CSV table of C-alpha atoms in Angstrom, one decimal:
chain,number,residue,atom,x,y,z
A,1,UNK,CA,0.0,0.0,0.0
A,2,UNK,CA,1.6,3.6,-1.1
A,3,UNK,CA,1.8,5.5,1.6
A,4,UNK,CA,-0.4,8.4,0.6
A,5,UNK,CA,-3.4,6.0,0.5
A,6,UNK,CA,-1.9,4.8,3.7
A,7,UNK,CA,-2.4,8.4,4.6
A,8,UNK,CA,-5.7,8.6,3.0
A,9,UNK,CA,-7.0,5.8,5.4
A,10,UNK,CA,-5.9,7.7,8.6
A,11,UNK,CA,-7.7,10.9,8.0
A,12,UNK,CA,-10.5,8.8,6.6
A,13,UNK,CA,-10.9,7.0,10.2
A,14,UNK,CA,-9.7,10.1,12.3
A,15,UNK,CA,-12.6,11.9,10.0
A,16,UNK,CA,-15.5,9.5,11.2
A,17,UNK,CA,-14.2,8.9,15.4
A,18,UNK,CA,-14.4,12.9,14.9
A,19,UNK,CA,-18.0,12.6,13.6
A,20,UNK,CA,-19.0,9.7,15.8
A,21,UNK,CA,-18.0,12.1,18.7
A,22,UNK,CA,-20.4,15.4,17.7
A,23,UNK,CA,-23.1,12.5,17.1
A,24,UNK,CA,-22.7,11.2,20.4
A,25,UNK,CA,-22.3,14.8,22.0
A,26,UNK,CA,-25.4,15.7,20.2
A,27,UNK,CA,-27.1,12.8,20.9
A,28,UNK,CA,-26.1,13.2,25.0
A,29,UNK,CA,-26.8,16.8,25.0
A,30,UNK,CA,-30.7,16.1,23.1
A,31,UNK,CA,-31.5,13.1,25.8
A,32,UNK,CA,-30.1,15.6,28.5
A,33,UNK,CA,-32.5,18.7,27.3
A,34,UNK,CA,-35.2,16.1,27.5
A,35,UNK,CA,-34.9,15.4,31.0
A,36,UNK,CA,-35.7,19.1,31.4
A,37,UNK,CA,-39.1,20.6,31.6
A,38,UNK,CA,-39.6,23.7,29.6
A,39,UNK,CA,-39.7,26.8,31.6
A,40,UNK,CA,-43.4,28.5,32.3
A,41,UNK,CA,-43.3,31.6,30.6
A,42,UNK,CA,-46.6,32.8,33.2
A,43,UNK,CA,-44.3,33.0,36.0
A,44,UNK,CA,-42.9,35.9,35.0
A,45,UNK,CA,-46.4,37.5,35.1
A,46,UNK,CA,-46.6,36.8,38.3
A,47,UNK,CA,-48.0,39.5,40.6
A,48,UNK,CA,-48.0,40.2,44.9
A,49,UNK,CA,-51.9,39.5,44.1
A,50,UNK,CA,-51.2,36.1,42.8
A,51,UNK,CA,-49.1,35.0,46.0
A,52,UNK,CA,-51.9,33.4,48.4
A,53,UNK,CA,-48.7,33.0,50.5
A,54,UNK,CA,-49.5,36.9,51.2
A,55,UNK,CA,-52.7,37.5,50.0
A,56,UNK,CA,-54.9,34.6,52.3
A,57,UNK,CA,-55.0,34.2,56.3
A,58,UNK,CA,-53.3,37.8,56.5
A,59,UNK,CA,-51.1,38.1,60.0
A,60,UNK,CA,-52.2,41.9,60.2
A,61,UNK,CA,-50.7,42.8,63.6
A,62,UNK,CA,-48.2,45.2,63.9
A,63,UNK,CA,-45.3,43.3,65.4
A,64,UNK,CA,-42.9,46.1,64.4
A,65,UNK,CA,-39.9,46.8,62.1
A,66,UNK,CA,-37.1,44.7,60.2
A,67,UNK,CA,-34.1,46.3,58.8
A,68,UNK,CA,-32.8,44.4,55.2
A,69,UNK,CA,-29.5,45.8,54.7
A,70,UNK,CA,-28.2,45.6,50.8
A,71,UNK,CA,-24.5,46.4,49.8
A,72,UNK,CA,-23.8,49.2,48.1
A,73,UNK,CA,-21.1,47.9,45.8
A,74,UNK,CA,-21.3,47.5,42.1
A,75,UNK,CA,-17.4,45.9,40.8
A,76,UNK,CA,-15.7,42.9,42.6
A,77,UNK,CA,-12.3,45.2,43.2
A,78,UNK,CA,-9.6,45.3,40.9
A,79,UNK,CA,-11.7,42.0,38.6
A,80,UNK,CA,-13.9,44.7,37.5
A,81,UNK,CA,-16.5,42.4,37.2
A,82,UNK,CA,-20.1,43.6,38.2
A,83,UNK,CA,-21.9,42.7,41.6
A,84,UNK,CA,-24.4,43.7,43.6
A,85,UNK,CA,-26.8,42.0,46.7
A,86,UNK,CA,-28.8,38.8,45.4
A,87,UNK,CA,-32.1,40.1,44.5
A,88,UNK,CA,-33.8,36.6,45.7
A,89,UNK,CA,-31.6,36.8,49.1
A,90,UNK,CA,-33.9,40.2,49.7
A,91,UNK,CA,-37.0,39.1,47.6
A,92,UNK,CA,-37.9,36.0,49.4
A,93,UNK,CA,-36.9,37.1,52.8
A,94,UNK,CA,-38.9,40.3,52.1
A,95,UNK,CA,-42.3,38.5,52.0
A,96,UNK,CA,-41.5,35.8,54.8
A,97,UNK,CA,-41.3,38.9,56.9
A,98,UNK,CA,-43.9,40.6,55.6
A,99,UNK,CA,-46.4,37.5,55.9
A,100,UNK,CA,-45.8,37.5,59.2
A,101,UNK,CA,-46.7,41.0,60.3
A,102,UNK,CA,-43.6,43.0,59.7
A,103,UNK,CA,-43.0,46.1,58.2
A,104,UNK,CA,-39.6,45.9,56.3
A,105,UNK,CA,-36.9,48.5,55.3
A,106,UNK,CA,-34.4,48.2,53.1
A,107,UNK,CA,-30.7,50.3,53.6
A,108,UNK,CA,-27.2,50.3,52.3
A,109,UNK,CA,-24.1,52.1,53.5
A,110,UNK,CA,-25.0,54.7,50.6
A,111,UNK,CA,-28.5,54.9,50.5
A,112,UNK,CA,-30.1,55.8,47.6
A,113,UNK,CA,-30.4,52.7,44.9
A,114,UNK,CA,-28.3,50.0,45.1
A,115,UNK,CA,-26.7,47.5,42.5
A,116,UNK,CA,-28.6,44.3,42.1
A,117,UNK,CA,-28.0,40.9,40.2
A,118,UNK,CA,-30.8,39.1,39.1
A,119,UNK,CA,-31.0,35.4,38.0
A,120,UNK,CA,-32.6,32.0,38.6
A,121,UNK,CA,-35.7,33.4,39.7
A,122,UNK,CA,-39.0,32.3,41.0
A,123,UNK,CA,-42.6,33.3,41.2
A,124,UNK,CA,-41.8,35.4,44.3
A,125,UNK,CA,-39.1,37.7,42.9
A,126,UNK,CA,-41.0,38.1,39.7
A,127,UNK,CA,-43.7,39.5,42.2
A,128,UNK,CA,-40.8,41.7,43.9
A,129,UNK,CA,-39.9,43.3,40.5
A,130,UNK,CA,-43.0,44.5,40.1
A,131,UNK,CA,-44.5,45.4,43.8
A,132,UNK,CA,-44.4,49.6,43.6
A,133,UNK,CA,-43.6,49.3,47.3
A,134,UNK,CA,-40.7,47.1,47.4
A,135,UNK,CA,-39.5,48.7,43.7
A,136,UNK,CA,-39.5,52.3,45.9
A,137,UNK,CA,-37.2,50.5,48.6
A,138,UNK,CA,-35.3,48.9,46.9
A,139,UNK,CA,-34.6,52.3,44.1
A,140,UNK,CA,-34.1,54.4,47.7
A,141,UNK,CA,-32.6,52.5,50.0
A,142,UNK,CA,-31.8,54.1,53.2
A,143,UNK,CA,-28.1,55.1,54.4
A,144,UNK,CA,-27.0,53.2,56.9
A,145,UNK,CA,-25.4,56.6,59.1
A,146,UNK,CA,-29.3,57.6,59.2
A,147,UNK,CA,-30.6,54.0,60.6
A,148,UNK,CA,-31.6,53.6,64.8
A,149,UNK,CA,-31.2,49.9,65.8
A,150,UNK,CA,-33.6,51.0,68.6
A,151,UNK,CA,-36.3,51.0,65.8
A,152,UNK,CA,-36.2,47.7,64.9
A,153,UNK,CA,-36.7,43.9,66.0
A,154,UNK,CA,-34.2,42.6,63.6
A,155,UNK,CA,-31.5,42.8,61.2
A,156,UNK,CA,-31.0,40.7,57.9
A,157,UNK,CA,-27.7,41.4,56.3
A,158,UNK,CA,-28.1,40.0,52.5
A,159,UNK,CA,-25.4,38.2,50.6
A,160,UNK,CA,-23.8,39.2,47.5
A,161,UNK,CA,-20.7,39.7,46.3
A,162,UNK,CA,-20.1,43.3,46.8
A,163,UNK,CA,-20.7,42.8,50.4
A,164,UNK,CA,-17.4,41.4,50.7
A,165,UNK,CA,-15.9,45.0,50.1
A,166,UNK,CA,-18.4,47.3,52.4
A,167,UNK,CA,-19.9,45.2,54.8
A,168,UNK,CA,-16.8,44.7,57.0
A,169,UNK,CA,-15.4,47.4,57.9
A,170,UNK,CA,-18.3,49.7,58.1
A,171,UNK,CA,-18.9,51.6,61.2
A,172,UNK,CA,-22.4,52.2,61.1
A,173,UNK,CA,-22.8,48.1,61.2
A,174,UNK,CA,-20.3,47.5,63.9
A,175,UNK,CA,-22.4,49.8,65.9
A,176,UNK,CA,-26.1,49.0,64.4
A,177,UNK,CA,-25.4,45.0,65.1
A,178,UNK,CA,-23.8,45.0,68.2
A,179,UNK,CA,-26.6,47.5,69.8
A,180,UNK,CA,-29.2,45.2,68.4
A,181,UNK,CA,-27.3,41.9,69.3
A,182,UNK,CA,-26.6,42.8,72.9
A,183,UNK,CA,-30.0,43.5,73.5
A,184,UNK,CA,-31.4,40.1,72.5
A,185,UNK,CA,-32.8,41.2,69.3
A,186,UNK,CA,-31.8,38.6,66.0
A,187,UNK,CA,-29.0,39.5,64.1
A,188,UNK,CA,-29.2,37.4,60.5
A,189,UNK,CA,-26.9,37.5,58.0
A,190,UNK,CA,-27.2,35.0,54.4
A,191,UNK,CA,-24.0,34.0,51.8
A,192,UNK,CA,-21.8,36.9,51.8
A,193,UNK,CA,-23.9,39.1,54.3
A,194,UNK,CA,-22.2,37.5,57.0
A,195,UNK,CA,-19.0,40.1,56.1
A,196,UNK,CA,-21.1,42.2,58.3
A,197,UNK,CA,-20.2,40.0,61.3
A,198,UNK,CA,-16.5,39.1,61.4
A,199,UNK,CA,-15.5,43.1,62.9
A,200,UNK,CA,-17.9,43.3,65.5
A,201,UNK,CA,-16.8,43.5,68.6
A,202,UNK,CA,-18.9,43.2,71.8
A,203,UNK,CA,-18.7,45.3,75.1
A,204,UNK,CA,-16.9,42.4,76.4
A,205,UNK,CA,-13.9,42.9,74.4
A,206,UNK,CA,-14.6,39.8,72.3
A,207,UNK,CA,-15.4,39.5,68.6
A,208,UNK,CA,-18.7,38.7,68.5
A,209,UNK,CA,-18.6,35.8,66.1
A,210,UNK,CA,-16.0,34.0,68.7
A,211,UNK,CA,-17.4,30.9,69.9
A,212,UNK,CA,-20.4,31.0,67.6
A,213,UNK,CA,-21.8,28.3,65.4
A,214,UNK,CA,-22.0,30.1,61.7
A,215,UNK,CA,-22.8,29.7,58.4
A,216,UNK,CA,-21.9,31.3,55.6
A,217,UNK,CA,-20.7,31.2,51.2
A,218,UNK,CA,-18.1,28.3,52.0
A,219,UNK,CA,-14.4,28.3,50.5
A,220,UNK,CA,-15.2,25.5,48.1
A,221,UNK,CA,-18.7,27.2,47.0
A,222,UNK,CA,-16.3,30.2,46.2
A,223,UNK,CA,-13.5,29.1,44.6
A,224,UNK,CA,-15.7,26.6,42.2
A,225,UNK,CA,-17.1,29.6,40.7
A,226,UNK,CA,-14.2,32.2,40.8
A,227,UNK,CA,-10.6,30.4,41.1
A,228,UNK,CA,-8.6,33.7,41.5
A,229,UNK,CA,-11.2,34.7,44.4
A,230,UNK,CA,-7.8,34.9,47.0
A,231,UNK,CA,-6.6,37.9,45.0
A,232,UNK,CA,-10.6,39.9,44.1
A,233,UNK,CA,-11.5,39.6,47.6
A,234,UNK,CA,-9.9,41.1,50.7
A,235,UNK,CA,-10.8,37.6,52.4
A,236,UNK,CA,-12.4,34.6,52.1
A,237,UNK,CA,-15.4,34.8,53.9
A,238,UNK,CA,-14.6,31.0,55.5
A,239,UNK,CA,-11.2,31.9,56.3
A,240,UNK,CA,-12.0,35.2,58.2
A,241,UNK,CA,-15.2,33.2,60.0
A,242,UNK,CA,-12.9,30.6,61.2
A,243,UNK,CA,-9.9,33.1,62.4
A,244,UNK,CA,-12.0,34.7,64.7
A,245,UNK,CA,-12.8,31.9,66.3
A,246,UNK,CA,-16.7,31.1,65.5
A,247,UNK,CA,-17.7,27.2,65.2
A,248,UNK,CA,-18.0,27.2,60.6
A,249,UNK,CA,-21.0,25.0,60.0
A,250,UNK,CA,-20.7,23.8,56.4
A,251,UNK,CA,-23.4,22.1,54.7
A,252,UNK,CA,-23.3,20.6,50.9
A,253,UNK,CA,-22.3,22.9,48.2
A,254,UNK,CA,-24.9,25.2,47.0
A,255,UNK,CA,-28.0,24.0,49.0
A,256,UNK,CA,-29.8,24.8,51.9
A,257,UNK,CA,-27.7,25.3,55.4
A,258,UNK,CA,-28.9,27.4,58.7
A,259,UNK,CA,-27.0,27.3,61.6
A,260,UNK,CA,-29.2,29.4,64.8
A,261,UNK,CA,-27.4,30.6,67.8
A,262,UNK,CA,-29.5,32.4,70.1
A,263,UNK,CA,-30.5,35.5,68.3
A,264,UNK,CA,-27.8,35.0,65.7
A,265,UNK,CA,-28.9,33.3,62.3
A,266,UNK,CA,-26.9,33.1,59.9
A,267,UNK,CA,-27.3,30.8,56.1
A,268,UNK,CA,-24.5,29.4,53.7
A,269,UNK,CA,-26.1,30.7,49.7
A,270,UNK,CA,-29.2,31.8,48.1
A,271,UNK,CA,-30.8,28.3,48.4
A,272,UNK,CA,-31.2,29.0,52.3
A,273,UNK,CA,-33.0,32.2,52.4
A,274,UNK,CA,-36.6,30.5,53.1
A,275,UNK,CA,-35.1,28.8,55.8
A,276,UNK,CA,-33.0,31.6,57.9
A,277,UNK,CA,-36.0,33.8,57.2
A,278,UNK,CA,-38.6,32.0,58.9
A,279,UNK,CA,-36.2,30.6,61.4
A,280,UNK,CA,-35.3,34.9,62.4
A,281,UNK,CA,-39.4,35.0,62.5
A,282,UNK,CA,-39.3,31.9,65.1
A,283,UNK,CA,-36.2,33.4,67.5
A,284,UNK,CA,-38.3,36.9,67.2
A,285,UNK,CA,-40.9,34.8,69.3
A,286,UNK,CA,-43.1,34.1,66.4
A,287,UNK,CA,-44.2,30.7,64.9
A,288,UNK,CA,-44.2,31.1,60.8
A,289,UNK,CA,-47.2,31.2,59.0
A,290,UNK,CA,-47.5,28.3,57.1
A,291,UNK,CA,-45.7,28.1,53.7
A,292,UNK,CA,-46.2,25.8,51.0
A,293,UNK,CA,-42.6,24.5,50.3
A,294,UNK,CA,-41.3,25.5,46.6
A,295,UNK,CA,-40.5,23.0,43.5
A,296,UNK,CA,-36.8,24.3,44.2
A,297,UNK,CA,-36.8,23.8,48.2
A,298,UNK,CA,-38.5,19.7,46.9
A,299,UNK,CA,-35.6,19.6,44.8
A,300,UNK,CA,-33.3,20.7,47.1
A,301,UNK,CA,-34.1,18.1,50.3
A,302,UNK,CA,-34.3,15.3,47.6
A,303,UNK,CA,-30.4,16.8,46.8
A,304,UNK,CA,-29.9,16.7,50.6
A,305,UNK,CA,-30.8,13.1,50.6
A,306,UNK,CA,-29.0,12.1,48.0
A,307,UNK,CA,-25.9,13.3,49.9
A,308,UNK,CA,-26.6,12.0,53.0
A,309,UNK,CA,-28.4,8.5,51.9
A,310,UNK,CA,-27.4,7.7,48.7
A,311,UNK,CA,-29.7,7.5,45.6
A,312,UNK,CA,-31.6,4.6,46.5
A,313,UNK,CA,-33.2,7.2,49.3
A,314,UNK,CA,-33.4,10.1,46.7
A,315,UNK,CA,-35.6,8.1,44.7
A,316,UNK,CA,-38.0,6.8,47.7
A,317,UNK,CA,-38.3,10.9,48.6
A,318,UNK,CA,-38.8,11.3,44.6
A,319,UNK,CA,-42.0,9.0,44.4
A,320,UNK,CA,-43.1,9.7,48.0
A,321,UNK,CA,-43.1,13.7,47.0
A,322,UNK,CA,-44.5,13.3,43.6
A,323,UNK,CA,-47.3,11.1,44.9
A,324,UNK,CA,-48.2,13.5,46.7
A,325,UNK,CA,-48.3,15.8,44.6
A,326,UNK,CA,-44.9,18.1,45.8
A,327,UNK,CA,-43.9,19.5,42.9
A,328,UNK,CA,-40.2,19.4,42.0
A,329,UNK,CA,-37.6,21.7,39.8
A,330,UNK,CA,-35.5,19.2,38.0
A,331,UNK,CA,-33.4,22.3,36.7
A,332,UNK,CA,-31.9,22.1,39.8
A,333,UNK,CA,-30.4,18.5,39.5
A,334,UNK,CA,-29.6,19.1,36.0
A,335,UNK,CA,-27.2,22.2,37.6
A,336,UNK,CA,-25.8,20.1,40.4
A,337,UNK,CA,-24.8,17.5,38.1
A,338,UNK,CA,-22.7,20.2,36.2
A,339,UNK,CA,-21.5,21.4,39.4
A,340,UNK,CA,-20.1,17.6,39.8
A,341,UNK,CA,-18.6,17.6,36.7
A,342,UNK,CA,-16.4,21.2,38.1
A,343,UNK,CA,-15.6,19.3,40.5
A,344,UNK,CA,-13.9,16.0,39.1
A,345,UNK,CA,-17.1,14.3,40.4
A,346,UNK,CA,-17.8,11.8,37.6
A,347,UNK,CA,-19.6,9.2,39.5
A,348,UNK,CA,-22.0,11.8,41.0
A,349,UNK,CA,-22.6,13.6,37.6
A,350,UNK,CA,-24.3,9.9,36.5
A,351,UNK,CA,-25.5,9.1,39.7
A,352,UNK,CA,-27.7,12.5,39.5
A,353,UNK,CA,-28.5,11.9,35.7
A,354,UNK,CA,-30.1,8.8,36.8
A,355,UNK,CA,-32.4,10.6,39.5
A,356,UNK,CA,-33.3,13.5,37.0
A,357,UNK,CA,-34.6,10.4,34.4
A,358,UNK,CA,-36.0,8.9,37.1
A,359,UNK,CA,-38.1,12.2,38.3
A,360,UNK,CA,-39.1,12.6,34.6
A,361,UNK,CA,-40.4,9.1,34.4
A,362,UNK,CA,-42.1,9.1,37.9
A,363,UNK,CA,-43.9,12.5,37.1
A,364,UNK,CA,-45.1,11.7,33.9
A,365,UNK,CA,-46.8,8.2,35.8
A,366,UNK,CA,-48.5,10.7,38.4
């Protein structure tokens, strides 16, 4: 055989392994797309009116004030890159408090409007965007140098990035947060809000974080998502936690984590903001109103199980929820099973494949 149709052969077989692979590829990434449901489109017309959550069994006593405090901060340093507070770290919150009787305020260390980054919303922060009250708040925040802690029965610091850059070394929150703190009221602070914490130092002499258990945006959570994080931020929120001597309580990348100590409450990522919100409400003295749990919070226990249990248990909590007719957002294992492929993670990436096929297939038989 002359060697150019020797030649002729190997780019002939490297030409169809190539095209075998994009088939496959294609093939994998169809099948995968199929496991998804197609996003509603109504949500997004979704309305405060539309939230029975609010709009049924109304708590109307006045059981006074919560302050929401936003950052301020629109760049992540010398990166450049844009940042802001989590819209659904405020949204969510903003109506757990509200359903329960209080009135809510929203500051930053500026005032005026803050910087905000929007995604993977729900029916609740579509209903934010468009409440003319909570749009007013949020477009004229109040400045923190104005704020009385005297005013209020709790504080909620919310995450975001830029937090990481104002939060810590801001005077009007060392003194708002330690007034409110030492007199027994809650102190919460979600993801990155917890920046507001790690400078605050008691009458005692002693940072107030030392000795307490917290939770907040792990190491791992941030360096997944932004590997030069060490040199953007002055800190990593984990590292400064644990240097001042609190007890970190770390739960399972990106989903639901609350640690409570006394009146301090404090929650790992967005995915816990239902959870610290209603459990401020309960260490205010309050039980919650009554909730129905979301497709993503479903999701996100049947995640939690997974982790804990392995997938046999996953699947059990799959039929028992869909049986009873708990919805679930299969979105959400579709992400996590990308997350496990970041993460070197291949045996997870299948094992949650298998539990998003097997949702699909247990839905569709409900």
């Amino acid at each position: 055989m002359s060697k150019k149709s020797k030649k002729f052969r190997v780019l002939k077989w490297i030409g169809l392994t190539l095209i075998t692979l994009i088939l496959l590829i294609v093939g994998f990434g169809v099948w995968f797309m199929s496991l998804i449901p197609s996003s509603d489109k109504t949500i997004k017309n979704t309305t405060v009116n539309d939230l029975t959550y609010l709009t049924k069994n109304r708590i109307l006593k006045d059981r006074g004030k919560i302050l929401t405090v936003v950052t301020s901060i629109d760049s992540m340093g010398i990166s450049g890159k844009s940042t802001g507070y989590e819209l659904t770290e405020l949204s969510r919150a903003y109506y757990v408090f509200e359903a329960n009787g209080f009135e809510v305020d929203v500051a930053s260390p500026k005032g005026g409007k803050a910087p905000v980054v929007i995604d993977d919303l729900g029916p609740f922060d579509y209903a934010f965007l468009k409440d003319e009250k909570a749009k007013s708040k949020i477009n004229n925040t109040l400045k923190l140098t104005d704020i009385k802690a005297d005013d209020y029965e709790a504080i909620y610091f919310v995450g975001g990035k830029g937090a990481m850059f104002d939060f810590p070394n801001n005077k009007s929150i060392h003194k708002i947060v330690k007034n409110m703190y030492e007199n027994n009221k809650v102190v919460g602070a979600i993801c990155h809000g917890p920046a507001a914490l790690v400078n605050v130092t008691l009458n005692n002499g002693l940072p107030l974080i030392k000795g307490k258990t917290i939770s907040s945006f792990t190491n791992k959570e941030e360096l997944l998502l932004i590997a030069d994080a060490k040199t953007i931020f002055p800190f990593l929120l984990q590292d400064k936690i644990t240097a001042q001597g609190a007890n970190f309580n770390e739960g399972e990348m990106y989903l639901n984590k609350v640690s409570v100590d006394k009146n301090l409450v404090t929650g790992q990522n967005p995915w816990s903001t239902w959870s610290i919100a209603e459990n401020m409400i309960q260490q205010i003295g309050y039980k919650p109103k009554t909730r129905k749990i979301t497709d993503e919070e479903n999701a996100i226990n049947v995640l939690l199980q997974y982790h804990k249990y392995g997938k046999s248990k996953a699947k059990e909590m799959i039929t028992t929820m869909y049986n009873n007719n708990k919805p679930m957002n299969r979105v959400l294992f579709a992400e996590h099973s990308i997350v496990s492929v970041m993460k070197g993670e291949i045996g997870d990436f299948y094992n949650l494949l298998g539990l998003i096929s097997f949702a699909k297939k247990v839905q569709e038989n409900n």
